[in-house]
Short mmCIF file of C-alpha atoms in Angstrom, two decimals:
data_model
loop_
_atom_site.label_atom_id
_atom_site.label_comp_id
_atom_site.label_asym_id
_atom_site.label_seq_id
_atom_site.Cartn_x
_atom_site.Cartn_y
_atom_site.Cartn_z
CA UNK A 1 -31.24 -8.02 -2.22
CA UNK A 2 -29.48 -6.41 0.71
CA UNK A 3 -30.81 -7.69 4.05
CA UNK A 4 -29.35 -6.01 7.29
CA UNK A 5 -30.71 -7.61 10.38
CA UNK A 6 -30.48 -6.20 13.68
CA UNK A 7 -26.71 -5.04 13.19
CA UNK A 8 -24.88 -3.40 16.11
CA UNK A 9 -21.37 -2.46 16.43
CA UNK A 10 -19.07 -0.35 19.10
CA UNK A 11 -15.76 1.24 19.23
CA UNK A 12 -15.20 0.51 22.51
CA UNK A 13 -17.89 1.85 24.77
CA UNK A 14 -18.86 4.03 22.06
CA UNK A 15 -21.98 2.50 20.38
CA UNK A 16 -22.13 3.31 16.51
CA UNK A 17 -24.86 0.88 15.28
CA UNK A 18 -27.59 0.17 17.31
CA UNK A 19 -29.88 -2.92 16.17
CA UNK A 20 -29.96 -1.75 12.74
CA UNK A 21 -32.56 -3.28 10.19
CA UNK A 22 -32.69 -2.53 6.47
CA UNK A 23 -33.80 -4.33 3.42
CA UNK A 24 -32.99 -3.08 0.20
CA UNK A 25 -34.98 -4.99 -2.86
CA UNK A 26 -33.54 -5.71 -6.29
CA UNK A 27 -32.85 -2.96 -8.49
CA UNK A 28 -33.76 -0.24 -5.82
CA UNK A 29 -31.80 2.74 -5.02
CA UNK A 30 -31.61 3.79 -1.18
CA UNK A 31 -29.96 7.08 -0.16
CA UNK A 32 -28.74 6.87 3.50
CA UNK A 33 -28.92 10.33 4.90
CA UNK A 34 -28.45 12.20 8.45
CA UNK A 35 -26.11 14.24 10.63
CA UNK A 36 -22.65 13.26 10.85
CA UNK A 37 -21.29 10.82 13.35
CA UNK A 38 -24.94 9.25 12.95
CA UNK A 39 -23.08 6.08 11.77
CA UNK A 40 -24.07 5.98 7.90
CA UNK A 41 -20.51 5.32 6.44
CA UNK A 42 -20.03 2.53 9.43
CA UNK A 43 -23.23 0.95 8.28
CA UNK A 44 -22.32 0.96 4.50
CA UNK A 45 -18.95 0.10 5.28
CA UNK A 46 -20.52 -3.23 7.24
CA UNK A 47 -22.28 -4.57 4.25
CA UNK A 48 -18.89 -5.64 2.25
CA UNK A 49 -17.06 -6.09 5.78
CA UNK A 50 -14.73 -3.39 5.39
CA UNK A 51 -16.09 -2.87 9.09
CA UNK A 52 -17.22 -6.21 11.58
CA UNK A 53 -20.12 -6.09 13.46
CA UNK A 54 -20.74 -7.17 17.10
CA UNK A 55 -24.42 -8.86 16.58
CA UNK A 56 -26.87 -9.16 13.81
CA UNK A 57 -26.80 -10.70 10.41
CA UNK A 58 -26.25 -9.12 6.70
CA UNK A 59 -26.81 -10.93 3.64
CA UNK A 60 -25.92 -9.68 0.07
CA UNK A 61 -27.98 -11.53 -2.52
CA UNK A 62 -28.15 -14.56 0.24
CA UNK A 63 -24.77 -14.74 1.20
CA UNK A 64 -24.18 -14.19 4.74
CA UNK A 65 -21.47 -11.38 4.97
CA UNK A 66 -20.08 -11.93 8.36
CA UNK A 67 -20.32 -15.57 8.62
CA UNK A 68 -16.53 -17.24 9.13
CA UNK A 69 -17.83 -19.87 6.53
CA UNK A 70 -18.19 -17.00 3.60
CA UNK A 71 -15.21 -16.43 1.44
CA UNK A 72 -15.11 -12.69 1.82
CA UNK A 73 -12.86 -12.20 -1.29
CA UNK A 74 -15.42 -13.98 -3.62
CA UNK A 75 -18.25 -12.19 -2.13
CA UNK A 76 -16.72 -8.61 -2.12
CA UNK A 77 -16.08 -9.19 -5.87
CA UNK A 78 -19.92 -8.91 -6.12
CA UNK A 79 -20.26 -5.60 -4.18
CA UNK A 80 -19.05 -2.39 -5.62
CA UNK A 81 -18.03 -0.07 -3.08
CA UNK A 82 -16.94 3.68 -4.13
CA UNK A 83 -15.41 5.90 -1.51
CA UNK A 84 -15.29 9.09 -0.52
CA UNK A 85 -11.74 9.90 -1.30
CA UNK A 86 -11.48 7.69 -4.64
CA UNK A 87 -8.44 5.64 -3.40
CA UNK A 88 -7.63 5.37 -6.82
CA UNK A 89 -4.21 3.27 -6.96
CA UNK A 90 -1.84 6.06 -8.17
CA UNK A 91 1.15 4.15 -9.40
CA UNK A 92 -1.35 2.85 -11.91
CA UNK A 93 -3.22 4.22 -14.91
CA UNK A 94 -6.96 5.12 -15.20
CA UNK A 95 -7.29 1.79 -17.43
CA UNK A 96 -4.99 -0.14 -15.20
CA UNK A 97 -7.05 0.88 -12.23
CA UNK A 98 -10.05 -0.64 -13.77
CA UNK A 99 -8.53 -3.87 -15.02
CA UNK A 100 -6.33 -4.84 -12.19
CA UNK A 101 -9.11 -6.80 -10.06
CA UNK A 102 -10.63 -8.22 -13.07
CA UNK A 103 -7.53 -9.65 -14.32
CA UNK A 104 -6.11 -10.67 -10.74
CA UNK A 105 -9.32 -11.57 -9.21
CA UNK A 106 -11.79 -12.88 -11.84
CA UNK A 107 -8.62 -13.93 -14.11
CA UNK A 108 -10.26 -12.35 -17.16
CA UNK A 109 -7.76 -12.27 -19.57
CA UNK A 110 -5.82 -8.81 -20.35
CA UNK A 111 -7.47 -8.16 -23.76
CA UNK A 112 -10.95 -8.80 -22.80
CA UNK A 113 -10.59 -6.86 -19.52
CA UNK A 114 -8.61 -3.95 -21.30
CA UNK A 115 -11.80 -3.62 -23.63
CA UNK A 116 -14.15 -3.76 -21.32
CA UNK A 117 -12.45 -1.39 -19.25
CA UNK A 118 -12.19 1.03 -22.14
CA UNK A 119 -15.76 0.76 -22.63
CA UNK A 120 -16.82 1.49 -18.82
CA UNK A 121 -14.46 4.56 -18.95
CA UNK A 122 -15.62 5.75 -22.05
CA UNK A 123 -19.35 5.51 -21.25
CA UNK A 124 -18.59 7.61 -18.21
CA UNK A 125 -17.04 10.13 -20.44
CA UNK A 126 -13.41 9.30 -19.94
CA UNK A 127 -12.56 7.99 -23.36
CA UNK A 128 -9.46 10.34 -23.86
CA UNK A 129 -7.84 9.67 -20.23
CA UNK A 130 -7.29 5.83 -20.36
CA UNK A 131 -3.58 6.30 -20.17
CA UNK A 132 -3.74 8.96 -17.47
CA UNK A 133 -2.46 8.56 -13.84
CA UNK A 134 -4.98 9.61 -11.31
CA UNK A 135 -2.71 12.49 -9.99
CA UNK A 136 -3.42 13.86 -13.38
CA UNK A 137 -7.18 13.78 -13.26
CA UNK A 138 -9.61 16.23 -11.57
CA UNK A 139 -11.53 15.08 -8.51
CA UNK A 140 -14.85 14.33 -10.57
CA UNK A 141 -12.55 12.27 -13.04
CA UNK A 142 -10.93 10.65 -10.59
CA UNK A 143 -14.33 9.58 -8.85
CA UNK A 144 -15.59 8.46 -12.32
CA UNK A 145 -12.78 5.96 -12.74
CA UNK A 146 -13.56 4.78 -9.15
CA UNK A 147 -17.08 4.12 -10.23
CA UNK A 148 -16.06 2.46 -13.46
CA UNK A 149 -13.57 0.23 -11.39
CA UNK A 150 -16.14 -1.11 -9.25
CA UNK A 151 -18.26 -1.66 -12.04
CA UNK A 152 -15.68 -3.57 -14.00
CA UNK A 153 -16.49 -6.35 -11.62
CA UNK A 154 -20.00 -6.80 -12.68
CA UNK A 155 -21.15 -6.32 -8.98
CA UNK A 156 -24.75 -7.25 -8.03
CA UNK A 157 -25.12 -4.04 -5.73
CA UNK A 158 -23.14 -0.84 -5.66
CA UNK A 159 -22.33 1.03 -2.28
CA UNK A 160 -21.46 4.93 -2.27
CA UNK A 161 -20.04 6.16 0.74
CA UNK A 162 -20.37 9.99 0.45
CA UNK A 163 -19.17 10.20 -3.33
CA UNK A 164 -19.33 13.59 -3.82
CA UNK A 165 -18.25 15.06 -0.49
CA UNK A 166 -14.68 15.43 -1.33
CA UNK A 167 -15.22 16.92 -5.12
CA UNK A 168 -15.45 20.74 -5.78
CA UNK A 169 -19.04 21.95 -6.57
CA UNK A 170 -18.68 22.10 -10.25
CA UNK A 171 -17.50 18.37 -10.35
CA UNK A 172 -20.41 17.10 -8.12
CA UNK A 173 -22.60 16.87 -11.17
CA UNK A 174 -20.68 14.82 -13.22
CA UNK A 175 -20.22 12.31 -10.42
CA UNK A 176 -24.19 12.46 -9.75
CA UNK A 177 -24.94 12.04 -13.43
CA UNK A 178 -22.72 8.67 -13.29
CA UNK A 179 -24.72 7.22 -10.67
CA UNK A 180 -27.93 8.47 -11.91
CA UNK A 181 -27.16 6.48 -15.22
CA UNK A 182 -26.52 3.80 -13.28
CA UNK A 183 -29.56 3.71 -11.57
CA UNK A 184 -31.62 3.21 -14.86
CA UNK A 185 -29.63 0.21 -15.82
CA UNK A 186 -31.44 -1.60 -12.49
CA UNK A 187 -28.30 -1.73 -10.32
CA UNK A 188 -29.32 -2.23 -6.65
CA UNK A 189 -27.37 0.62 -4.66
CA UNK A 190 -27.26 2.41 -1.39
CA UNK A 191 -25.68 5.89 -1.40
CA UNK A 192 -24.61 7.72 1.62
CA UNK A 193 -25.19 11.58 0.32
CA UNK A 194 -25.72 14.88 1.58
CA UNK A 195 -26.78 15.78 -1.71
CA UNK A 196 -30.57 16.35 -0.78
CA UNK A 197 -31.95 17.15 -4.23
CA UNK A 198 -30.26 13.99 -5.79
CA UNK A 199 -31.51 11.87 -3.11
CA UNK A 200 -35.14 13.20 -3.82
CA UNK A 201 -34.77 12.72 -7.37
CA UNK A 202 -33.63 9.16 -8.00
CA UNK A 203 -33.88 7.18 -4.74
CA UNK A 204 -36.68 4.86 -4.13
CA UNK A 205 -36.44 5.07 -0.27
CA UNK A 206 -34.67 7.57 2.12
CA UNK A 207 -32.98 6.24 4.90
CA UNK A 208 -32.76 8.62 7.79
CA UNK A 209 -30.05 7.79 10.45
CA UNK A 210 -29.43 9.54 13.55
CA UNK A 211 -27.57 8.65 16.74
CA UNK A 212 -26.49 5.06 15.67
CA UNK A 213 -30.12 4.18 14.64
CA UNK A 214 -32.32 4.41 11.81
CA UNK A 215 -35.00 6.86 12.63
CA UNK A 216 -37.11 6.81 9.64
CA UNK A 217 -37.56 5.27 6.28
CA UNK A 218 -40.14 6.45 3.63
CA UNK A 219 -40.37 7.43 -0.04
CA UNK A 220 -38.73 10.97 -0.70
CA UNK A 221 -41.90 12.54 -1.17
CA UNK A 222 -43.19 11.82 1.96
CA UNK A 223 -39.83 11.83 3.70
CA UNK A 224 -39.03 15.61 2.36
CA UNK A 225 -42.80 16.66 2.24
CA UNK A 226 -43.60 15.76 5.59
CA UNK A 227 -41.12 13.90 7.92
CA UNK A 228 -42.85 11.93 10.64
CA UNK A 229 -40.08 11.93 13.15
CA UNK A 230 -38.91 15.24 14.95
CA UNK A 231 -35.17 14.05 14.53
CA UNK A 232 -35.67 14.05 10.85
CA UNK A 233 -37.83 17.33 10.74
CA UNK A 234 -34.92 19.06 13.15
CA UNK A 235 -32.54 17.67 10.43
CA UNK A 236 -34.55 18.84 7.44
CA UNK A 237 -34.70 22.43 8.43
CA UNK A 238 -31.09 22.90 9.15
CA UNK A 239 -30.11 21.34 5.47
CA UNK A 240 -32.69 22.44 3.31
CA UNK A 241 -33.21 26.07 4.65
CA UNK A 242 -29.93 28.06 4.17
CA UNK B 1 56.12 15.60 11.33
CA UNK B 2 58.26 13.94 8.31
CA UNK B 3 55.46 12.11 6.74
CA UNK B 4 56.19 12.50 2.89
CA UNK B 5 53.42 11.60 0.39
CA UNK B 6 54.53 9.53 -2.46
CA UNK B 7 51.31 8.69 -4.82
CA UNK B 8 53.35 6.81 -7.16
CA UNK B 9 52.36 3.58 -4.64
CA UNK B 10 48.85 4.07 -5.91
CA UNK B 11 49.15 3.21 -9.55
CA UNK B 12 51.67 0.28 -8.50
CA UNK B 13 49.12 -1.29 -6.27
CA UNK B 14 45.99 -0.47 -8.12
CA UNK B 15 45.80 -3.93 -9.82
CA UNK B 16 45.58 -5.48 -6.21
CA UNK B 17 43.22 -2.74 -4.99
CA UNK B 18 41.07 -3.16 -8.08
CA UNK B 19 41.04 -6.90 -7.10
CA UNK B 20 39.97 -5.93 -3.74
CA UNK B 21 36.87 -3.79 -5.26
CA UNK B 22 35.75 -6.73 -6.99
CA UNK B 23 35.30 -8.57 -4.00
CA UNK B 24 33.70 -5.79 -1.99
CA UNK B 25 31.28 -5.45 -5.11
CA UNK B 26 30.56 -9.18 -5.21
CA UNK B 27 29.89 -9.43 -1.73
CA UNK B 28 27.86 -6.46 -1.18
CA UNK B 29 25.80 -7.01 -4.37
CA UNK B 30 24.84 -10.36 -3.22
CA UNK B 31 24.10 -9.27 0.38
CA UNK B 32 22.07 -6.60 -1.20
CA UNK B 33 19.78 -8.99 -2.87
CA UNK B 34 19.41 -11.37 0.15
CA UNK B 35 19.20 -8.37 2.39
CA UNK B 36 16.04 -7.16 0.28
CA UNK B 37 14.55 -10.46 0.60
CA UNK B 38 15.01 -10.77 4.27
CA UNK B 39 13.76 -7.06 4.84
CA UNK B 40 10.45 -7.78 2.45
CA UNK B 41 9.58 -10.46 4.70
CA UNK B 42 10.68 -9.18 7.94
CA UNK B 43 8.81 -5.94 7.22
CA UNK B 44 5.95 -7.95 6.10
CA UNK B 45 5.64 -9.73 9.43
CA UNK B 46 5.82 -6.91 11.20
CA UNK B 47 2.92 -5.26 9.97
CA UNK B 48 0.89 -8.81 9.72
CA UNK B 49 -1.87 -9.30 11.86
CA UNK B 50 -0.31 -12.64 13.57
CA UNK B 51 1.06 -11.41 16.77
CA UNK B 52 3.76 -14.29 17.03
CA UNK B 53 5.08 -13.68 13.61
CA UNK B 54 5.33 -9.88 14.44
CA UNK B 55 6.97 -10.47 17.55
CA UNK B 56 9.25 -12.92 16.15
CA UNK B 57 9.97 -10.19 13.26
CA UNK B 58 10.67 -7.41 16.11
CA UNK B 59 13.03 -9.52 18.08
CA UNK B 60 14.91 -9.84 14.68
CA UNK B 61 15.15 -6.34 13.96
CA UNK B 62 15.90 -5.21 17.16
CA UNK B 63 18.60 -7.72 18.27
CA UNK B 64 20.40 -7.60 14.88
CA UNK B 65 20.11 -3.65 14.72
CA UNK B 66 21.60 -3.62 18.64
CA UNK B 67 24.72 -5.42 17.96
CA UNK B 68 28.17 -4.46 16.20
CA UNK B 69 28.16 -5.89 12.41
CA UNK B 70 31.76 -6.95 13.56
CA UNK B 71 30.46 -9.49 16.27
CA UNK B 72 27.76 -10.91 14.08
CA UNK B 73 30.44 -11.61 11.42
CA UNK B 74 32.55 -13.09 14.00
CA UNK B 75 29.89 -15.42 15.38
CA UNK B 76 28.74 -16.40 11.82
CA UNK B 77 32.58 -17.19 10.63
CA UNK B 78 33.56 -18.99 13.61
CA UNK B 79 30.35 -19.80 15.31
CA UNK B 80 28.11 -20.92 12.56
CA UNK B 81 31.39 -21.89 10.85
CA UNK B 82 31.71 -24.58 13.00
CA UNK B 83 28.57 -26.32 11.97
CA UNK B 84 28.78 -25.68 8.34
CA UNK B 85 31.83 -25.05 6.35
CA UNK B 86 31.36 -21.39 5.54
CA UNK B 87 34.27 -19.91 4.01
CA UNK B 88 35.15 -16.22 4.61
CA UNK B 89 33.19 -15.30 1.63
CA UNK B 90 29.78 -16.76 2.39
CA UNK B 91 30.11 -15.84 5.95
CA UNK B 92 30.78 -12.08 5.13
CA UNK B 93 27.75 -12.43 2.63
CA UNK B 94 25.45 -13.93 5.24
CA UNK B 95 26.89 -11.54 8.06
CA UNK B 96 26.17 -8.39 5.90
CA UNK B 97 22.69 -9.70 4.37
CA UNK B 98 21.40 -10.36 8.08
CA UNK B 99 22.60 -7.28 9.68
CA UNK B 100 21.35 -5.06 6.75
CA UNK B 101 18.33 -7.13 6.23
CA UNK B 102 17.01 -5.78 9.75
CA UNK B 103 17.30 -1.99 8.68
CA UNK B 104 15.79 -2.73 5.14
CA UNK B 105 12.80 -4.44 7.20
CA UNK B 106 12.15 -1.03 8.82
CA UNK B 107 12.48 0.87 6.07
CA UNK B 108 9.97 -1.73 4.32
CA UNK B 109 7.70 -1.41 7.29
CA UNK B 110 7.86 2.47 7.22
CA UNK B 111 7.15 2.13 3.41
CA UNK B 112 3.99 -0.15 3.92
CA UNK B 113 2.71 2.20 6.58
CA UNK B 114 3.01 5.29 4.73
CA UNK B 115 0.53 4.09 2.08
CA UNK B 116 -2.56 5.24 2.87
CA UNK B 117 -5.07 2.92 4.62
CA UNK B 118 -7.68 3.40 1.93
CA UNK B 119 -5.58 1.69 -0.83
CA UNK B 120 -5.83 -1.71 1.16
CA UNK B 121 -9.37 -1.21 1.73
CA UNK B 122 -10.04 -0.35 -1.82
CA UNK B 123 -7.94 -3.24 -2.88
CA UNK B 124 -9.75 -5.59 -0.70
CA UNK B 125 -13.50 -4.44 -1.50
CA UNK B 126 -12.83 -5.29 -4.87
CA UNK B 127 -12.14 -8.83 -3.93
CA UNK B 128 -8.15 -9.16 -3.53
CA UNK B 129 -6.72 -11.21 -0.84
CA UNK B 130 -4.84 -9.56 1.60
CA UNK B 131 -1.48 -10.99 -0.40
CA UNK B 132 -2.67 -9.98 -3.56
CA UNK B 133 -3.54 -6.40 -2.31
CA UNK B 134 0.09 -6.34 -0.77
CA UNK B 135 1.70 -7.75 -4.06
CA UNK B 136 -0.31 -5.63 -6.74
CA UNK B 137 -1.19 -2.36 -4.75
CA UNK B 138 0.74 -1.62 -1.73
CA UNK B 139 4.45 -3.12 -2.24
CA UNK B 140 4.46 -1.22 -5.29
CA UNK B 141 4.04 2.14 -3.94
CA UNK B 142 5.69 1.45 -0.73
CA UNK B 143 8.77 0.65 -3.04
CA UNK B 144 8.55 3.96 -4.51
CA UNK B 145 8.17 5.57 -1.15
CA UNK B 146 11.48 3.81 0.31
CA UNK B 147 13.88 4.30 -2.80
CA UNK B 148 15.39 7.13 -1.00
CA UNK B 149 16.06 5.76 2.51
CA UNK B 150 16.96 2.29 0.47
CA UNK B 151 19.85 4.21 -1.16
CA UNK B 152 21.04 5.38 1.84
CA UNK B 153 20.87 1.68 3.65
CA UNK B 154 22.91 0.16 0.64
CA UNK B 155 25.43 2.91 0.71
CA UNK B 156 26.24 1.83 4.28
CA UNK B 157 26.23 -1.67 3.23
CA UNK B 158 28.84 -1.18 0.90
CA UNK B 159 31.03 0.65 3.44
CA UNK B 160 30.24 -1.81 6.29
CA UNK B 161 31.35 -4.36 3.99
CA UNK B 162 34.97 -3.03 4.73
CA UNK B 163 34.49 -5.12 8.20
CA UNK B 164 34.69 -8.71 6.57
CA UNK B 165 38.38 -7.93 6.07
CA UNK B 166 38.36 -8.72 10.03
CA UNK B 167 37.15 -12.40 9.16
CA UNK B 168 39.76 -12.51 5.83
CA UNK B 169 37.45 -12.00 3.28
CA UNK B 170 40.28 -10.37 0.91
CA UNK B 171 37.99 -7.38 -0.20
CA UNK B 172 39.32 -3.90 -0.82
CA UNK B 173 40.17 -2.98 2.82
CA UNK B 174 41.88 -6.23 3.62
CA UNK B 175 43.72 -5.75 0.27
CA UNK B 176 44.69 -2.21 1.46
CA UNK B 177 45.52 -3.32 4.77
CA UNK B 178 48.14 -5.85 3.47
CA UNK B 179 49.29 -3.17 1.23
CA UNK B 180 50.02 -0.82 3.83
CA UNK B 181 51.82 -3.23 6.04
CA UNK B 182 53.99 -3.89 3.14
CA UNK B 183 54.77 -0.24 1.79
CA UNK B 184 54.14 1.77 4.88
CA UNK B 185 52.05 4.29 2.75
CA UNK B 186 49.02 4.46 4.96
CA UNK B 187 47.97 7.82 3.88
CA UNK B 188 48.33 7.45 0.04
CA UNK B 189 46.64 4.05 -0.13
CA UNK B 190 43.64 4.74 2.37
CA UNK B 191 42.96 8.03 0.27
CA UNK B 192 42.62 5.83 -2.62
CA UNK B 193 40.75 3.33 -1.10
CA UNK B 194 38.49 6.17 0.05
CA UNK B 195 38.02 7.05 -3.71
CA UNK B 196 37.22 3.47 -4.73
CA UNK B 197 34.44 3.32 -2.04
CA UNK B 198 32.96 6.53 -3.07
CA UNK B 199 33.18 5.26 -6.65
CA UNK B 200 31.27 2.34 -5.85
CA UNK B 201 28.41 4.31 -3.58
CA UNK B 202 28.40 7.37 -5.81
CA UNK B 203 27.57 5.11 -9.02
CA UNK B 204 25.07 3.05 -6.72
CA UNK B 205 23.29 6.53 -5.63
CA UNK B 206 23.08 7.47 -9.21
CA UNK B 207 21.59 4.00 -10.37
CA UNK B 208 18.74 4.42 -7.65
CA UNK B 209 18.11 8.08 -8.50
CA UNK B 210 17.58 6.88 -11.96
CA UNK B 211 14.85 4.47 -10.54
CA UNK B 212 13.40 7.46 -8.54
CA UNK B 213 12.69 9.27 -11.65
CA UNK B 214 11.67 6.61 -13.61
CA UNK B 215 8.76 4.99 -11.16
CA UNK B 216 7.80 8.78 -9.91
CA UNK B 217 4.05 8.73 -9.25
CA UNK B 218 2.05 12.28 -9.57
CA UNK B 219 0.34 12.37 -6.26
#
């Protein structure tokens, strides 16, 4: 479903992605983990072309993301993206945040978009927040609105860029629960995360990145039980034993 | 010091002054509308990825900001007026709009740049085009952020409009000049003029403050 082939990228002379390849099959959930500066966020941002690439190819459901012939707006509508800092539109209500793209990009009529938006928000436990503005919501609520906003476009895949890193600890669970629930629906997902328990529990594969490269890809049991590479062993010893 | 004030000239001259107020308001409001249009377009060009368009907008802003309004008005009235039969009325409106537009452009640019980058990214990643994202997400937020500096700019526009008297547009200032030439009551007449300008700018100030409260965003 998501196919990344030999992708490289650099900011000036600094290499941020070096010959990265990854295949994510339909309905699979992959966790992208690794130390800060490894290139996790950059990689996930290249999948919907928020970042360009210097070399390589990325396909989502057969569409070449970085080809100049691709209608990027149309393609992005199929790729849900959830940001670390939510990036909700502060001048719009929760419901408007969810419906603005279906109405303007997909040209769905207002009534239909609103019905669907309310259904999505309610399913994420936000049935009483339709008319709240983002500034009136907690971080966890905002991130759930952001997830609803992405789902409202009926995406084929969902990308999460550290969805819980900006949250207070007591709000992390509600957001992880929402992602967990989404995984059970068969959504194809890549999640950049520091939540090792979450990654171990719901992900099909753990993708470990360090120093601009993918170092190891393995199922959670294998990866957390017996990481093969020294880099991964070192990382795990730091994040798990404290 | 033999100047004795005589305030009775003010009520006597009020009809002429009020006629001037009407023209000042009319010219200012039309110029204000046009300057918003110019300013939004030039501001958008300033932040656009197209280098030539951004350069063009920068030239406009820098040049117009750097010359006196008086000269701009005279160029338009006597210069442009040669080719297109512009009266003082339209020369005044165009001059003020072009002048104020340069300042509005800078305010709009600052407003757009004050909207966090993540807003554009969120909008684009949901499939919006650059223009949809600007129209639906960025500009509405920028608009809220720039209301206070915009208010100052429009107050300046109203006061600057007094310069149109030099190209014979019969605004409040020209009418006052004529009155003073007739009755020599400069202190009284100009004080009345100050009150009238203040009444206009203060009203505008209040209107914009109302919008500020109305569109206030909880962040």
